[in-house]
Amino acid sequence: MSPTRTRADAPPLVVPPLGPVPRPKRLTAAERTLPSGLTVLAVRRRSVPMVELRLRIPFQGSAASHPARAELLADSLLSGTEHRDRTDIAATVQGLGGSLSTSVDADRLLIAGSALAARLPEMLGLLSEVLTGATYPGAEVARDRSRLIERLTMARSQAGTVAHEALATRLFGRHPYALDMPQPDAVASTTAAQVRRLHAARVLPRGATLILVGDIAPQRTLDRAEAALASWAGTANASAAPALPDIESGPLVLVDRPGSVQSAVRIGGPAVGRTHADAPPLSLANLVFGGYFSSRWVENIREDKGYTYSPRSAVEHHVLGSVFTAAADVATEVTAPALLETQYELGRIASLPVSDVEVDAVRQYAIGTLALSVATQSGLASTLSSLAGSGLGLDYLATQPGRLAAVTTDEVSAAAAAYLAPARLVTVIVGDAGQVSGPLAALGSLTTAAPAA
Amino acid sequence: MPSARLPELTHELVHHTLDNGLRVVIAPDRSVPVVAVAVLYDVGIRSEPEGRTGFAHLFEHLMFQGSATLGKMEHPKYVQSSGGVFNGSTHFDYTDYFEALPANALERGLFLEADRMASPRLTEENLANQIAVVKEEIRVNVMNRPYGGFPWLELPGVMFDTYPNAHNGYGSFVDLEHATIDDAAGFFRRYYAPANAVLGVGGDLDADQAIALVEAQFARVGRRTRPARPDFAEPWPTEERRATTDDRHAPMPAVAVGYRVPDPADLGLDFLATVLLAELLSEGDSARLQQRLVQRDGLVTDISVYIGEFGDPFDERDPSVLTLTAHYPVRESLPAILSAIDDELERIVTDGLRPGELDRVRTRYVASMFRDLDSVLNRTLTFAKFELLFGSAEIALELPDRLGAVTAEDVREAAAALTPHTRTVLELIPGSAE
């Protein structure tokens, strides 16, 4: 079978067994909620002489104008203060060996950065200056507004972005979770004054979380952060988005993208949050189905059929709810067969028991990759910032391996039946409707949405 | 004469060479209970045969399809059921395969790499399957994606004249479909000899124990001749080159400007100064071209400058390239964009650097190296890469010092080398997706 051979006299080889499971190293950490309502968590990890910073500020909004204002705020936050212009801010960050960036989604505004650990006090000072004194100069905001419109145009030319928005709309309807990427005309009519008002109303410490991870002394770092951010105060008006709507089953939604050589297949349905009893077995069921390379779905539509390069499923956690998603970009001519195999694998895992071997494999994968994901300063900081969105922290990280270890095979099968059943899921496909609508109609009803821009 | 104080980059490195010629770099670090295993083979896109564009990458896929002891899907399953992650990637001058694993899976990781170094399981069925998978990879990353593969797939074809440097590294569908099992077996025999590879092992381990495990696993791979590495040198361009490319999915024009850079393997001051120049031109809102083209003139939506086809200046040997890319809303503004770039380079040549400018650029660059090296996997890959491409893993640790020796005058000279009459301009023309 193989033209290359091992030497005939070689003894049969065995895959080496695993050694004893390594214990996670203990982390030195300290946490404090300041009088302003800001929670600061400092964690020592001395691997490199750096510090990572993540400031997560709750930023939900229900107004139609919110996404455009929030996005422009994020783009212009670092464009000026009373003392510095955009260039000065950037040059200062650079001189600290650092980086500082902003991003916003339907749940939070995130300021993420890093610096040489020895320069953390200056970084915190700059952060405070921006939080309490960003000026949003009119000319800067105007330029950021034009660039944002151009970037949105580029983003929406991506099939993946079109598919992401189509699935969000199918799952969440007109809820803000489906609208967080703003429309160009809404950006065009957003003013610097509106952005300044949003900053005054919402860029506030109560409920926010500052994560600092690196070559730092945690207690002293808390003192420094408290001193540096003492003047950042104020309480935001409660402005939560409404509860998520129930997801209604219905026909496959086909979004036409003429000339597309692939179809972006996106599937989604309701899931449960990190603290729900079903969450650990669901996370394992997701892995068995399509959440890692060694999964059933990847083996089927990639390694057996060659329909796609990177199919992957996931459980995504948001503040207001969690969703199961599955995504694959498949060649146009095999769109219907790929969907058929996908429905088969979903139906199979929802209807038939999973095996002990499969569950043991994904359990080790989940525990091992959790350890890998927090094995760097930046990975640990990002993970803690994301957990903060669910009100969780270091305790969760320490206890999650135990929860995964306790899951039984029956519980994984039950979670798959509850959350991965095709009847509970909705499907959108972005592709060349002229070529794929006929074959897809053979598998079930479909509706066609407006063509992609 | 750097005035900014920077922390040292220190790391224990242990070297070992097996009888079959495999070079090993061990980098112990016990701060997290994680290990990494990486094998880098000294063969990449530039070495694939004519008529077989994309073959180095296709072969990388075949290395995951089974090996001496293991059937299809077993390699991924052994890694992942151990709690680890894996991947491989194909570069211009090398191909890497790697795992990050919990520390208790070190021996298993070494076994998995040794088993496919001994013999990948090359079958017609797996070849046909992976040709299909690679075609989907190209569709998702290039054909169906605006700006997909721009400019790394097409700029080399305009800048360079010889097949190794100029061809499309992802490959044409025709060439991929013509690949045979014999091609794969020949490629493996020639380029995947242990003497043509570097094994990196890093993380929560004892160096002596790790060497014993490496010997136990890799000594069974027979010695084969290390292939002579061809000279891929090309003369420097003597006049500007221009070309256009169409992109039916792109909504806005884009441009890539390529300039030749000094041989990275020499690690000379001229090359290191060019590395810092690229940072000074485009990294962050205080960079020269951000200020001029984005903030002052409002000509472009974004601009970036990088060295090496994949954005890592220390990822390939000569010939290598400094690339500038920009997206912009109005196609007619290209002449103004090019002239603003020339103007800013000329300003550096004429006026030199501003006070403190070099120090802060260098500080950030070195700090970003620390940050990258925080990951056991990145560290292991980096040490192995420097061993393979530049002859010594220790050079990775010396880079802060070497960059520290770069003066403002060196950066000024580096800017003077980026002249309009030696550059290549590739303009991307957006098409309507109708």
mmCIF file of C-alpha atoms in Angstrom, chain A residues 1-7 13-25 45 47-50 52 54 86-87 90-91 94-98 114 116 143 147 150-151 153-154 157-159 257-262 292-295 299 302-309 329-331 333 361 364-365 368-369 371-372 375-378, chain B residues 6-7 30-34 61 65 68-70 72-73 76-78 80-86 100 102-105 107-108 111 115 119-120 122-123 129-130 132-133 136-137 139-140 143-147 181 185 188 204 217 220-221 248-249 251-252 283 285-286 291 294-295 301-302 327 329 360-361 363-364 367 370-371 374-375 433:
data_model
loop_
_atom_site.group_PDB
_atom_site.id
_atom_site.type_symbol
_atom_site.label_atom_id
_atom_site.label_comp_id
_atom_site.label_asym_id
_atom_site.label_seq_id
_atom_site.Cartn_x
_atom_site.Cartn_y
_atom_site.Cartn_z
ATOM 1 C CA MET A 1 0.000 0.000 0.000
ATOM 2 C CA SER A 2 2.723 2.397 0.885
ATOM 3 C CA PRO A 3 5.739 2.878 -1.346
ATOM 4 C CA THR A 4 7.877 3.814 1.658
ATOM 5 C CA ARG A 5 8.583 1.036 4.127
ATOM 6 C CA THR A 6 9.892 0.641 7.621
ATOM 7 C CA ARG A 7 12.765 -1.754 7.924
ATOM 8 C CA LEU A 13 5.790 -0.247 17.721
ATOM 9 C CA VAL A 14 3.381 0.833 20.389
ATOM 10 C CA VAL A 15 2.131 4.313 21.066
ATOM 11 C CA PRO A 16 3.655 5.388 24.395
ATOM 12 C CA PRO A 17 1.169 5.617 27.269
ATOM 13 C CA LEU A 18 0.577 8.910 29.030
ATOM 14 C CA GLY A 19 2.444 9.689 32.234
ATOM 15 C CA PRO A 20 0.734 10.910 35.386
ATOM 16 C CA VAL A 21 -1.498 13.919 34.744
ATOM 17 C CA PRO A 22 0.433 17.095 35.570
ATOM 18 C CA ARG A 23 -0.926 19.291 38.312
ATOM 19 C CA PRO A 24 -1.712 22.841 37.335
ATOM 20 C CA LYS A 25 0.700 25.270 38.968
ATOM 21 C CA ARG A 45 2.670 34.877 35.894
ATOM 22 C CA SER A 47 7.149 33.746 32.314
ATOM 23 C CA VAL A 48 8.161 36.909 30.418
ATOM 24 C CA PRO A 49 8.716 40.469 31.726
ATOM 25 C CA MET A 50 5.382 41.670 30.395
ATOM 26 C CA GLU A 52 -1.402 41.955 29.912
ATOM 27 C CA ARG A 54 -8.056 43.666 29.703
ATOM 28 C CA ARG A 86 -3.645 60.495 18.767
ATOM 29 C CA THR A 87 0.021 60.366 17.817
ATOM 30 C CA ALA A 90 0.281 55.853 20.338
ATOM 31 C CA ALA A 91 3.896 56.936 20.802
ATOM 32 C CA GLN A 94 4.969 52.190 22.006
ATOM 33 C CA GLY A 95 7.580 53.538 24.402
ATOM 34 C CA LEU A 96 6.158 51.322 27.149
ATOM 35 C CA GLY A 97 6.767 48.298 24.917
ATOM 36 C CA GLY A 98 3.056 48.074 24.660
ATOM 37 C CA SER A 114 0.119 44.871 27.033
ATOM 38 C CA LEU A 116 6.677 45.793 29.737
ATOM 39 C CA ARG A 143 -11.887 60.536 9.759
ATOM 40 C CA ARG A 147 -12.667 54.635 7.658
ATOM 41 C CA GLU A 150 -14.918 51.591 4.370
ATOM 42 C CA ARG A 151 -14.014 48.789 6.755
ATOM 43 C CA THR A 153 -17.879 47.584 3.287
ATOM 44 C CA MET A 154 -14.796 45.371 3.168
ATOM 45 C CA SER A 157 -17.739 41.555 1.096
ATOM 46 C CA GLN A 158 -16.579 38.451 2.996
ATOM 47 C CA ALA A 159 -18.851 35.439 2.645
ATOM 48 C CA ARG A 257 -24.069 35.305 -3.401
ATOM 49 C CA PRO A 258 -23.752 35.067 -7.175
ATOM 50 C CA GLY A 259 -20.507 33.599 -8.421
ATOM 51 C CA SER A 260 -19.624 32.083 -5.073
ATOM 52 C CA VAL A 261 -17.426 29.005 -5.607
ATOM 53 C CA GLN A 262 -18.363 27.787 -2.146
ATOM 54 C CA TYR A 292 -12.382 19.415 17.199
ATOM 55 C CA PHE A 293 -10.448 17.822 14.372
ATOM 56 C CA SER A 294 -10.966 14.250 15.598
ATOM 57 C CA SER A 295 -14.744 14.675 15.558
ATOM 58 C CA GLU A 299 -13.939 12.888 9.739
ATOM 59 C CA ARG A 302 -13.483 16.494 5.290
ATOM 60 C CA GLU A 303 -11.347 13.406 5.765
ATOM 61 C CA ASP A 304 -13.757 10.966 4.092
ATOM 62 C CA LYS A 305 -15.623 13.070 1.514
ATOM 63 C CA GLY A 306 -13.280 16.026 0.892
ATOM 64 C CA TYR A 307 -16.213 18.470 0.767
ATOM 65 C CA THR A 308 -14.594 21.158 2.919
ATOM 66 C CA TYR A 309 -11.389 22.414 4.542
ATOM 67 C CA ASP A 329 -17.567 26.293 3.777
ATOM 68 C CA VAL A 330 -18.198 23.646 1.132
ATOM 69 C CA ALA A 331 -17.705 23.505 -2.621
ATOM 70 C CA GLU A 333 -21.386 21.557 -6.334
ATOM 71 C CA ALA A 361 -11.073 11.417 24.207
ATOM 72 C CA GLN A 364 -8.967 14.787 27.899
ATOM 73 C CA TYR A 365 -9.020 17.249 25.016
ATOM 74 C CA GLY A 368 -5.840 19.684 28.215
ATOM 75 C CA THR A 369 -6.761 22.572 25.940
ATOM 76 C CA ALA A 371 -4.722 24.265 30.456
ATOM 77 C CA LEU A 372 -3.081 25.265 27.165
ATOM 78 C CA ALA A 375 -0.590 28.798 29.718
ATOM 79 C CA THR A 376 0.390 32.266 28.496
ATOM 80 C CA GLN A 377 -0.092 35.687 30.033
ATOM 81 C CA SER A 378 -2.261 36.825 27.134
ATOM 82 C CA LEU B 6 15.207 46.565 28.043
ATOM 83 C CA PRO B 7 14.968 43.299 29.959
ATOM 84 C CA ARG B 30 8.962 24.488 34.023
ATOM 85 C CA SER B 31 6.653 27.447 34.573
ATOM 86 C CA VAL B 32 3.574 25.765 33.062
ATOM 87 C CA PRO B 33 2.854 22.003 32.791
ATOM 88 C CA VAL B 34 2.925 22.062 29.014
ATOM 89 C CA HIS B 61 -1.353 17.475 4.325
ATOM 90 C CA GLN B 65 -2.783 10.769 6.755
ATOM 91 C CA ALA B 68 4.526 3.608 9.793
ATOM 92 C CA THR B 69 2.428 2.431 12.740
ATOM 93 C CA LEU B 70 -0.715 4.559 12.510
ATOM 94 C CA LYS B 72 -5.653 7.562 8.922
ATOM 95 C CA MET B 73 -7.055 9.926 11.604
ATOM 96 C CA PRO B 76 -4.927 13.723 15.294
ATOM 97 C CA LYS B 77 -6.763 11.394 17.649
ATOM 98 C CA TYR B 78 -3.669 10.507 19.671
ATOM 99 C CA GLN B 80 -6.162 15.413 20.902
ATOM 100 C CA SER B 81 -7.158 12.575 23.219
ATOM 101 C CA SER B 82 -3.950 13.387 25.103
ATOM 102 C CA GLY B 83 -5.272 16.893 25.660
ATOM 103 C CA GLY B 84 -3.137 18.492 22.986
ATOM 104 C CA VAL B 85 -3.362 20.471 19.765
ATOM 105 C CA PHE B 86 -1.477 20.019 16.500
ATOM 106 C CA ALA B 100 1.434 21.413 22.158
ATOM 107 C CA PRO B 102 0.210 18.391 28.572
ATOM 108 C CA ALA B 103 3.630 17.525 30.006
ATOM 109 C CA ASN B 104 2.645 13.874 30.537
ATOM 110 C CA ALA B 105 2.316 13.334 26.764
ATOM 111 C CA GLU B 107 6.967 10.749 24.838
ATOM 112 C CA ARG B 108 3.775 10.228 22.853
ATOM 113 C CA PHE B 111 6.617 8.981 18.957
ATOM 114 C CA ASP B 115 6.609 7.591 13.199
ATOM 115 C CA SER B 119 7.417 6.680 6.859
ATOM 116 C CA PRO B 120 4.169 8.464 6.033
ATOM 117 C CA LEU B 122 0.996 7.427 1.185
ATOM 118 C CA THR B 123 -2.062 5.938 -0.559
ATOM 119 C CA ASN B 129 -8.980 13.044 -0.547
ATOM 120 C CA GLN B 130 -6.347 15.610 0.396
ATOM 121 C CA ALA B 132 -9.961 17.749 -2.635
ATOM 122 C CA VAL B 133 -9.395 19.216 0.853
ATOM 123 C CA GLU B 136 -11.419 23.664 -0.638
ATOM 124 C CA GLU B 137 -8.714 25.391 1.413
ATOM 125 C CA ARG B 139 -11.417 28.202 -2.405
ATOM 126 C CA VAL B 140 -12.134 29.417 1.132
ATOM 127 C CA MET B 143 -11.066 32.231 -4.636
ATOM 128 C CA ASN B 144 -14.121 32.938 -2.518
ATOM 129 C CA ARG B 145 -12.512 35.616 -0.365
ATOM 130 C CA PRO B 146 -11.964 39.271 -1.247
ATOM 131 C CA TYR B 147 -8.238 40.063 -1.059
ATOM 132 C CA ILE B 181 1.967 8.911 -5.136
ATOM 133 C CA ALA B 185 7.366 9.192 -2.260
ATOM 134 C CA PHE B 188 9.681 12.396 1.009
ATOM 135 C CA ASP B 204 8.003 21.353 31.307
ATOM 136 C CA GLN B 217 12.006 7.377 19.412
ATOM 137 C CA ARG B 220 15.009 4.094 14.395
ATOM 138 C CA VAL B 221 14.727 6.510 11.464
ATOM 139 C CA ARG B 248 -14.208 39.977 -8.378
ATOM 140 C CA HIS B 249 -15.222 39.872 -4.696
ATOM 141 C CA PRO B 251 -15.271 46.095 -3.000
ATOM 142 C CA MET B 252 -12.297 48.476 -2.960
ATOM 143 C CA GLU B 283 3.155 50.007 13.465
ATOM 144 C CA ASP B 285 -1.023 55.330 15.063
ATOM 145 C CA SER B 286 2.270 57.132 15.664
ATOM 146 C CA GLN B 291 0.160 59.639 10.205
ATOM 147 C CA VAL B 294 -4.384 57.565 7.002
ATOM 148 C CA GLN B 295 -4.569 60.536 9.338
ATOM 149 C CA THR B 301 -8.301 52.917 4.800
ATOM 150 C CA ASP B 302 -5.362 51.011 6.210
ATOM 151 C CA HIS B 327 -6.648 49.377 0.870
ATOM 152 C CA PRO B 329 -11.586 53.777 -1.591
ATOM 153 C CA ARG B 360 10.312 53.511 21.280
ATOM 154 C CA VAL B 361 9.997 51.545 18.043
ATOM 155 C CA THR B 363 11.248 48.873 22.674
ATOM 156 C CA ARG B 364 7.878 47.851 21.315
ATOM 157 C CA ALA B 367 8.547 43.605 23.883
ATOM 158 C CA PHE B 370 8.897 38.615 24.583
ATOM 159 C CA ARG B 371 5.148 38.358 24.238
ATOM 160 C CA ASP B 374 5.609 33.435 26.237
ATOM 161 C CA SER B 375 3.896 30.512 24.517
ATOM 162 C CA ALA B 433 -19.511 40.338 -7.854
#
